[in-house]
mmCIF file of N, CA, C and O in Angstrom:
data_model
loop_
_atom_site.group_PDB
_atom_site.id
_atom_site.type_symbol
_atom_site.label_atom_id
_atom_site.label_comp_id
_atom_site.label_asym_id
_atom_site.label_seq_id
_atom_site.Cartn_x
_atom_site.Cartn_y
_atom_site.Cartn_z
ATOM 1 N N UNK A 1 -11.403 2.413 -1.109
ATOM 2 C CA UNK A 1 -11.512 2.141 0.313
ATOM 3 C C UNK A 1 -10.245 2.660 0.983
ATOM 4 O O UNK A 1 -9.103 2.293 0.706
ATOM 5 N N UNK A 2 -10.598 3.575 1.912
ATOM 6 C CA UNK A 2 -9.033 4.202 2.642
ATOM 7 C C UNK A 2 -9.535 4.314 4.186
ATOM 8 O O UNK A 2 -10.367 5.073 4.684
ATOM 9 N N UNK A 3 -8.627 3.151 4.844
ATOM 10 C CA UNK A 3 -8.714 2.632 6.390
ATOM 11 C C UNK A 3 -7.867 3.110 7.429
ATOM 12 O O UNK A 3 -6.853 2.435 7.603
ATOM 13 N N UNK A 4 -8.095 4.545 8.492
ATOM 14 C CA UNK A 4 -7.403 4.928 9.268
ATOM 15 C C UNK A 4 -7.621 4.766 10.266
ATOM 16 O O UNK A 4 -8.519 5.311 10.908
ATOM 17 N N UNK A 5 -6.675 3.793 10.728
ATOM 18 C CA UNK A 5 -6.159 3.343 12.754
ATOM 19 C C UNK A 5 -7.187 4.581 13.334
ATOM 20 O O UNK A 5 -7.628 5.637 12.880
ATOM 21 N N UNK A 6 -7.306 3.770 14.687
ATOM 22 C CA UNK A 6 -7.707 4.734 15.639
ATOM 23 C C UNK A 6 -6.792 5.651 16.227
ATOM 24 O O UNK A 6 -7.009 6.812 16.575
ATOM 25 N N UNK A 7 -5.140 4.605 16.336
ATOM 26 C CA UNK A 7 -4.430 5.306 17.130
ATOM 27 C C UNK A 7 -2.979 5.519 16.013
ATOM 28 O O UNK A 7 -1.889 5.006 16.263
ATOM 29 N N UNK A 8 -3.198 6.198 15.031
ATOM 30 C CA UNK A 8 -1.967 6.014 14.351
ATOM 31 C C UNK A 8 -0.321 5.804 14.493
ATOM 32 O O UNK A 8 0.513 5.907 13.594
ATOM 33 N N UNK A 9 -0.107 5.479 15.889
ATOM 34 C CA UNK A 9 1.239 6.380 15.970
ATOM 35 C C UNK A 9 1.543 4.212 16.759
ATOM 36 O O UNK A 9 2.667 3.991 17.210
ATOM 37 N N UNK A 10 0.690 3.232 16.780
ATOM 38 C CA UNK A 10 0.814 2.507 17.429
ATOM 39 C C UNK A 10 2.196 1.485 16.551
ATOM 40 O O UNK A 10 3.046 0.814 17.137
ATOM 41 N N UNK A 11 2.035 1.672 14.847
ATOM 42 C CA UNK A 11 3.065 0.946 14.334
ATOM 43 C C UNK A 11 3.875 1.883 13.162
ATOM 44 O O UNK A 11 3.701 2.691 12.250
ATOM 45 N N UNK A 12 4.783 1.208 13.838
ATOM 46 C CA UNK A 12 6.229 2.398 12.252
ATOM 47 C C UNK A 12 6.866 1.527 11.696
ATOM 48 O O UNK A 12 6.774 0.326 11.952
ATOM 49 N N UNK A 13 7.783 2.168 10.644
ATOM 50 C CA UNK A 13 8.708 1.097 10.206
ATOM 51 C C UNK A 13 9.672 2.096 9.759
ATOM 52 O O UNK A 13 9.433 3.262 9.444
ATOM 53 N N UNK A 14 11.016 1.366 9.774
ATOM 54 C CA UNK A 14 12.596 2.383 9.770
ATOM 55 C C UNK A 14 13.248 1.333 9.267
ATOM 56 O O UNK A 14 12.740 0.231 9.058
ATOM 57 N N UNK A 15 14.709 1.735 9.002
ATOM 58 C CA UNK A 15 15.794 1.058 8.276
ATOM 59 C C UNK A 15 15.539 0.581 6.936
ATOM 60 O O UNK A 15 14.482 0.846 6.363
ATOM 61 N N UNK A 16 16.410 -0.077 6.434
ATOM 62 C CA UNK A 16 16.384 -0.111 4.839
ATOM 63 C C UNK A 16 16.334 0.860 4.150
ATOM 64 O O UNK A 16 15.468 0.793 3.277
ATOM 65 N N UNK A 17 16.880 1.706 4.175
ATOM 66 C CA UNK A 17 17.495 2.746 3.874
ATOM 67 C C UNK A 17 16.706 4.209 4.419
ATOM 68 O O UNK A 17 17.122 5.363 4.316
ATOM 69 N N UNK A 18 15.461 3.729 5.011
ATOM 70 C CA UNK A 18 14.783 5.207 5.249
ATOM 71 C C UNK A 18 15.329 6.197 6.158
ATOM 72 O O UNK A 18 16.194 5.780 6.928
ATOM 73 N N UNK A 19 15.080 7.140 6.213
ATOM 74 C CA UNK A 19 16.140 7.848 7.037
ATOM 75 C C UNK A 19 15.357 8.632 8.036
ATOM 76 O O UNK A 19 15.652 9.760 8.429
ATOM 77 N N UNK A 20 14.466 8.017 8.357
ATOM 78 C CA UNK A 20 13.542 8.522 9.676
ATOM 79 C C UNK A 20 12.520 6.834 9.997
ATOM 80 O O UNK A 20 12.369 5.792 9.359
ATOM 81 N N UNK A 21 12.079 7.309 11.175
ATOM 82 C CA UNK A 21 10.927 6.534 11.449
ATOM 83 C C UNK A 21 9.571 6.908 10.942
ATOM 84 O O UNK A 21 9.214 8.041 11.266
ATOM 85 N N UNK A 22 8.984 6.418 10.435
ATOM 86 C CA UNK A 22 7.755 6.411 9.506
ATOM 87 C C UNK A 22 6.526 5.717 10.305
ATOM 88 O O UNK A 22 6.445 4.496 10.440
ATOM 89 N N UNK A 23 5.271 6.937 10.985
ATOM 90 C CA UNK A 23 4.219 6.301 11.731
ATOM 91 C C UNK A 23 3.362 5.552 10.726
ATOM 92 O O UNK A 23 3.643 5.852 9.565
ATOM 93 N N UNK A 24 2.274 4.550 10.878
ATOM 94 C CA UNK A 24 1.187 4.285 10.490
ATOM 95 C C UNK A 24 0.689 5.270 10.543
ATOM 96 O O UNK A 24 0.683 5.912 11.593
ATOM 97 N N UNK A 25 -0.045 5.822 9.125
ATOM 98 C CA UNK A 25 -1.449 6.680 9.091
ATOM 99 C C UNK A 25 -2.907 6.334 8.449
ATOM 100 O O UNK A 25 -3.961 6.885 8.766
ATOM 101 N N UNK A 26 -2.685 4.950 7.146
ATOM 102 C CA UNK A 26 -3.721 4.586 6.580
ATOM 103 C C UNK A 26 -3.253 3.775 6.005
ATOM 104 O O UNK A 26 -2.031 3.661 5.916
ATOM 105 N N UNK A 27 -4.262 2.822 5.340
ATOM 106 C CA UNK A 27 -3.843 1.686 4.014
ATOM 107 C C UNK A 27 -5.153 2.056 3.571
ATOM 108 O O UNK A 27 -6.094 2.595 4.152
ATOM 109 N N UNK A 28 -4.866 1.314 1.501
ATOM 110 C CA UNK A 28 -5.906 1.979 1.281
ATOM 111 C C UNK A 28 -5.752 0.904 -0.618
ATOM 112 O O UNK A 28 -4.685 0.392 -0.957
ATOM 113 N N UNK A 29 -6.625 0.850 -1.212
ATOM 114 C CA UNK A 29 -6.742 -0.247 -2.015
ATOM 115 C C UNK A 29 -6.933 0.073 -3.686
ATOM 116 O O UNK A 29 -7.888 0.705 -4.136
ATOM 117 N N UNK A 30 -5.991 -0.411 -4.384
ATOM 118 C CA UNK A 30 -6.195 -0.457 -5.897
ATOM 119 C C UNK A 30 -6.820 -1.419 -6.330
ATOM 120 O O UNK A 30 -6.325 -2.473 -5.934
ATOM 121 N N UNK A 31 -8.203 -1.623 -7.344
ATOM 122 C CA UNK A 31 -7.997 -2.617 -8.126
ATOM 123 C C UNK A 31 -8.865 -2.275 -9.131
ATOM 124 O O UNK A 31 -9.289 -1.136 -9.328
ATOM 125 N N UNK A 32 -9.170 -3.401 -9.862
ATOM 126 C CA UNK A 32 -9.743 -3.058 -11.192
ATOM 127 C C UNK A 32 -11.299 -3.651 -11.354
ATOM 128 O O UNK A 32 -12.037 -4.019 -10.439
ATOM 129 N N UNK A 33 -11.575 -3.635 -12.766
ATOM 130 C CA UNK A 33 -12.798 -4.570 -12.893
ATOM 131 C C UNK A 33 -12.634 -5.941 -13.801
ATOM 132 O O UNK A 33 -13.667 -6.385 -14.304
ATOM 133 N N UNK A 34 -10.974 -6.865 -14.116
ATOM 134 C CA UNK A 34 -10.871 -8.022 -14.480
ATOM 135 C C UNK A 34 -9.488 -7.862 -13.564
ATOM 136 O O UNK A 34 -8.996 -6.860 -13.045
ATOM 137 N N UNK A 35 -8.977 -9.531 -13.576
ATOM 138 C CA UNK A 35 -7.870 -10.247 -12.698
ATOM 139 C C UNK A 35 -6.389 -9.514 -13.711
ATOM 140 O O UNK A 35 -5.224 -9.748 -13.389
ATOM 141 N N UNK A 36 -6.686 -8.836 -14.649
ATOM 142 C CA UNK A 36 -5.304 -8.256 -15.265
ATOM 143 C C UNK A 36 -4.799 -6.661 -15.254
ATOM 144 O O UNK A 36 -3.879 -6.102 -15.852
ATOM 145 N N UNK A 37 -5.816 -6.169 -14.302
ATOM 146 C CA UNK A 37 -5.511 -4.695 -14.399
ATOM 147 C C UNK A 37 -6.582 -4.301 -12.824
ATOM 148 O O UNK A 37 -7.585 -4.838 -12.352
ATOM 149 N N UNK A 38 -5.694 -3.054 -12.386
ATOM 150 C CA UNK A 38 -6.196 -3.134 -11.121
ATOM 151 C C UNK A 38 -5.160 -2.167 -10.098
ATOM 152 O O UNK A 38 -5.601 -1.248 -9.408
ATOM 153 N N UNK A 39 -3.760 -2.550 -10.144
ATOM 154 C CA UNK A 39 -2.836 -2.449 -9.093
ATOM 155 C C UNK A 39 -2.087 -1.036 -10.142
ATOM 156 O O UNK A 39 -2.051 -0.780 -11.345
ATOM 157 N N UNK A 40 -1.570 -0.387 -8.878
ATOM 158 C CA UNK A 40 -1.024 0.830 -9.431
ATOM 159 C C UNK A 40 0.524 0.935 -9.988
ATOM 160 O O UNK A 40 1.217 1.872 -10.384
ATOM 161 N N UNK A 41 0.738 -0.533 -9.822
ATOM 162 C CA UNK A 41 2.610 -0.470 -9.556
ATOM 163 C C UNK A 41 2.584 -2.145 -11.054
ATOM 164 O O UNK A 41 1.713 -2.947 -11.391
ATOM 165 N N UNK A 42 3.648 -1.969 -11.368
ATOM 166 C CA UNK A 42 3.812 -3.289 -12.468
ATOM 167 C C UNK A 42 5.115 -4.633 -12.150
ATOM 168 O O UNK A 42 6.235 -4.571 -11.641
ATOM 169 N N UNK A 43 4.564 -5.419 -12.545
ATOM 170 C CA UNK A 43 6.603 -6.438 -12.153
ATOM 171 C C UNK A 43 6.360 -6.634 -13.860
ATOM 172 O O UNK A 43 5.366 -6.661 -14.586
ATOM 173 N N UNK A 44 7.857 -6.757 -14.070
ATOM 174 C CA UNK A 44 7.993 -6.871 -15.894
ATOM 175 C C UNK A 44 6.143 -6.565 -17.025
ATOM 176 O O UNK A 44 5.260 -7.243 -17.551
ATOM 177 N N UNK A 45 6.534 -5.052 -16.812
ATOM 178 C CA UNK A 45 4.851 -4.405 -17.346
ATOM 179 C C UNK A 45 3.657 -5.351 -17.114
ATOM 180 O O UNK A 45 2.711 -5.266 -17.897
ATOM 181 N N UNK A 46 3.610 -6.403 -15.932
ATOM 182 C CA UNK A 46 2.013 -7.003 -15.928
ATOM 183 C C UNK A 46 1.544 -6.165 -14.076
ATOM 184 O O UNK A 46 1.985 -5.779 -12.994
ATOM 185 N N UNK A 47 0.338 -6.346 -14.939
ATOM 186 C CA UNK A 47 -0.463 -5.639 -13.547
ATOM 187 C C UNK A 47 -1.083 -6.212 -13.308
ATOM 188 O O UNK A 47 -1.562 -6.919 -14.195
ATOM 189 N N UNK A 48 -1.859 -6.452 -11.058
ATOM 190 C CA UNK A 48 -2.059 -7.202 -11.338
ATOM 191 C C UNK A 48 -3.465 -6.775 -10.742
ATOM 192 O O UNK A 48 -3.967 -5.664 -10.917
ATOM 193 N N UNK A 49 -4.290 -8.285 -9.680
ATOM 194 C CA UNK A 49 -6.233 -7.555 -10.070
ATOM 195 C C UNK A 49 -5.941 -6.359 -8.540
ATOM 196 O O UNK A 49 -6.688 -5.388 -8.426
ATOM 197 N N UNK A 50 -4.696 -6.632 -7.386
ATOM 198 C CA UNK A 50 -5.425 -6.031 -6.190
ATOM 199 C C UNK A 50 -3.815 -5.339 -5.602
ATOM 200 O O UNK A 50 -2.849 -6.092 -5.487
ATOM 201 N N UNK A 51 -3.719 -3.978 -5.299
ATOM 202 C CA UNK A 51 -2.751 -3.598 -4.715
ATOM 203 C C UNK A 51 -3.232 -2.836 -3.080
ATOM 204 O O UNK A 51 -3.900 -1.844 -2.788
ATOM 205 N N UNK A 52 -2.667 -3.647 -2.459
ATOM 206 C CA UNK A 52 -2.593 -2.147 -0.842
ATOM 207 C C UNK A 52 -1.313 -1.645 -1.152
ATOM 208 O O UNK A 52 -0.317 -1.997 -1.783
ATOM 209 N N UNK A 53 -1.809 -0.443 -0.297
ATOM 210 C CA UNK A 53 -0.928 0.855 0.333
ATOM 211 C C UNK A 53 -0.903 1.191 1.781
ATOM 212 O O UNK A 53 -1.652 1.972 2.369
ATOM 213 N N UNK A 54 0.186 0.399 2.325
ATOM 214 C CA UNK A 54 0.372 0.973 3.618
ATOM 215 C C UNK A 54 1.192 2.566 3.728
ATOM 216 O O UNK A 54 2.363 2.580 3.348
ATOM 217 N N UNK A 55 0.649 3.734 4.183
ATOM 218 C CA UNK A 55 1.126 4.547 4.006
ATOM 219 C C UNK A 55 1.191 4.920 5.417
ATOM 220 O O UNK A 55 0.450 4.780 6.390
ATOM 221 N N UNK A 56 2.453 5.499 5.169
ATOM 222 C CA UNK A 56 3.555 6.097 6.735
ATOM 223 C C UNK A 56 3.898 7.562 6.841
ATOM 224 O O UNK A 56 3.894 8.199 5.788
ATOM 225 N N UNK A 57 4.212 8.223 8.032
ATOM 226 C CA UNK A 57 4.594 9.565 7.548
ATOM 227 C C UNK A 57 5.462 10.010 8.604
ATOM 228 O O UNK A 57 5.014 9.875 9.743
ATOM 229 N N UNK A 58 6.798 10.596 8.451
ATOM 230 C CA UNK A 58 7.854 10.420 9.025
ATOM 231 C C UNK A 58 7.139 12.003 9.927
ATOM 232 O O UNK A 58 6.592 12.981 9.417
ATOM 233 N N UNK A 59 7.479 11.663 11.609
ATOM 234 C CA UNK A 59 5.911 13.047 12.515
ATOM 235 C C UNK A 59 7.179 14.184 12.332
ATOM 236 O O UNK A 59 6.956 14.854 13.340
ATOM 237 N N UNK A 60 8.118 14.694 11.823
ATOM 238 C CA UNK A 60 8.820 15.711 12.339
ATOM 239 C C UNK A 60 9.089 16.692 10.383
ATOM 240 O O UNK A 60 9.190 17.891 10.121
ATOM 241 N N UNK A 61 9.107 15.610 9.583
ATOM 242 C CA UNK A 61 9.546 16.451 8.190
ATOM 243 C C UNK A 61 8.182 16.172 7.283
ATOM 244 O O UNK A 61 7.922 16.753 6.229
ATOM 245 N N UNK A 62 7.215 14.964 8.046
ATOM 246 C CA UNK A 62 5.881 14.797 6.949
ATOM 247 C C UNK A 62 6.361 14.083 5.626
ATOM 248 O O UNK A 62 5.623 13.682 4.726
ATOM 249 N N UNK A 63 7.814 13.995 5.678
ATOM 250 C CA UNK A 63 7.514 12.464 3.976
ATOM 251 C C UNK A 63 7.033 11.698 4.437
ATOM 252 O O UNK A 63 6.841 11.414 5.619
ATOM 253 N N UNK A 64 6.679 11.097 3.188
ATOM 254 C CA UNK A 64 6.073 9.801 3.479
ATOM 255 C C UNK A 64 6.699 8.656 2.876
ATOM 256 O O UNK A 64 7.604 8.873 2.069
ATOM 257 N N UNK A 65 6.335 7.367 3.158
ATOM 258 C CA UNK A 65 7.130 6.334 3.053
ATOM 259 C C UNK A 65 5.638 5.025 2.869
ATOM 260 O O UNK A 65 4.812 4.856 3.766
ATOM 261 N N UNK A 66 5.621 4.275 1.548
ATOM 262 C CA UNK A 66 4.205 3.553 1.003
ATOM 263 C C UNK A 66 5.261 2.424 0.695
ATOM 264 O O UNK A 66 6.249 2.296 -0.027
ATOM 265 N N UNK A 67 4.277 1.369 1.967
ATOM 266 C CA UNK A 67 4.788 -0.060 1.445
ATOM 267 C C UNK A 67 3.577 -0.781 0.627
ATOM 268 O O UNK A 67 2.542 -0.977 1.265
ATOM 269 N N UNK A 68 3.639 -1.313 -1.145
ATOM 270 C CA UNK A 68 2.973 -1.632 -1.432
ATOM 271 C C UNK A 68 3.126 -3.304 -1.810
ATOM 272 O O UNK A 68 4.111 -3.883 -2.270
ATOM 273 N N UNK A 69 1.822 -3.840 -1.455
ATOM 274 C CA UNK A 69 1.889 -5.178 -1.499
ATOM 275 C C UNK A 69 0.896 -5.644 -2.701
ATOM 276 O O UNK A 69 -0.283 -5.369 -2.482
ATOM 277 N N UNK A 70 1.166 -6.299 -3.925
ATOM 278 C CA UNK A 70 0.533 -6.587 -5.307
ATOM 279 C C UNK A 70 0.009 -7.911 -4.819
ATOM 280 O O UNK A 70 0.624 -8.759 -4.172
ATOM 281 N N UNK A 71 -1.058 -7.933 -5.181
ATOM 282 C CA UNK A 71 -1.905 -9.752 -4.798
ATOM 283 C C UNK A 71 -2.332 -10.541 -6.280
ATOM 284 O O UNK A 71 -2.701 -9.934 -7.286
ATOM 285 N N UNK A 72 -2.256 -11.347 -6.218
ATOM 286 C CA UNK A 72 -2.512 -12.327 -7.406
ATOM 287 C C UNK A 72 -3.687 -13.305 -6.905
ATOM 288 O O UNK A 72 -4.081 -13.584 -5.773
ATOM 289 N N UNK A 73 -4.128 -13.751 -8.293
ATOM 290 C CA UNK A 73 -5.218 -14.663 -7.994
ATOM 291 C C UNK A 73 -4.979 -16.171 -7.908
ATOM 292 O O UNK A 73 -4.313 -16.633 -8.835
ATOM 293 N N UNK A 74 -5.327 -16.884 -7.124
ATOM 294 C CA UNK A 74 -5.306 -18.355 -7.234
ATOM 295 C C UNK A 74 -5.925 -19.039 -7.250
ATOM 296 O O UNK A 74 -6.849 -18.822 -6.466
ATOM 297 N N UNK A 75 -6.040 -20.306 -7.998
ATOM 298 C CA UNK A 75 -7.356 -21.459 -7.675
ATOM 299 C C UNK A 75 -7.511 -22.084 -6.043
ATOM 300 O O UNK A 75 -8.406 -22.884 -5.771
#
């Protein structure tokens, strides 16, 4: 699933060390088919069932800049 704004340019994010401003262009979703595998990124080698990707793109050099958020399951 990969979800692009109507108006991309409405949210950015800068500082912490990035060295440009970074527009919204899409988020977009990892996961698996059980609660232990799924997400594209690891904390001490466990993975987990669901990762987003907010992905950014700095409008003048085109890097990009992916804030990813790992979700866990709960009762």
């Amino acid at each position: 699933i990969v979800v692009y704004p109507a108006s991309p340019y409405r949210l950015s994010m800068s500082g912490g060390g990035l060295p440009d401003i970074f527009n919204f262009v899409q988020f977009h979703f990892h996961w698996g088919y059980n609660e232990f595998q799924g997400s594209e990124h690891t904390i001490n080698e466990r993975k987990f069932p669901l990762e987003v990707h907010f992905v950014h793109r700095a409008p003048f050099t085109g890097a990009l800049a992916v804030l990813g958020i790992l979700f866990d399951r709960q009762r």
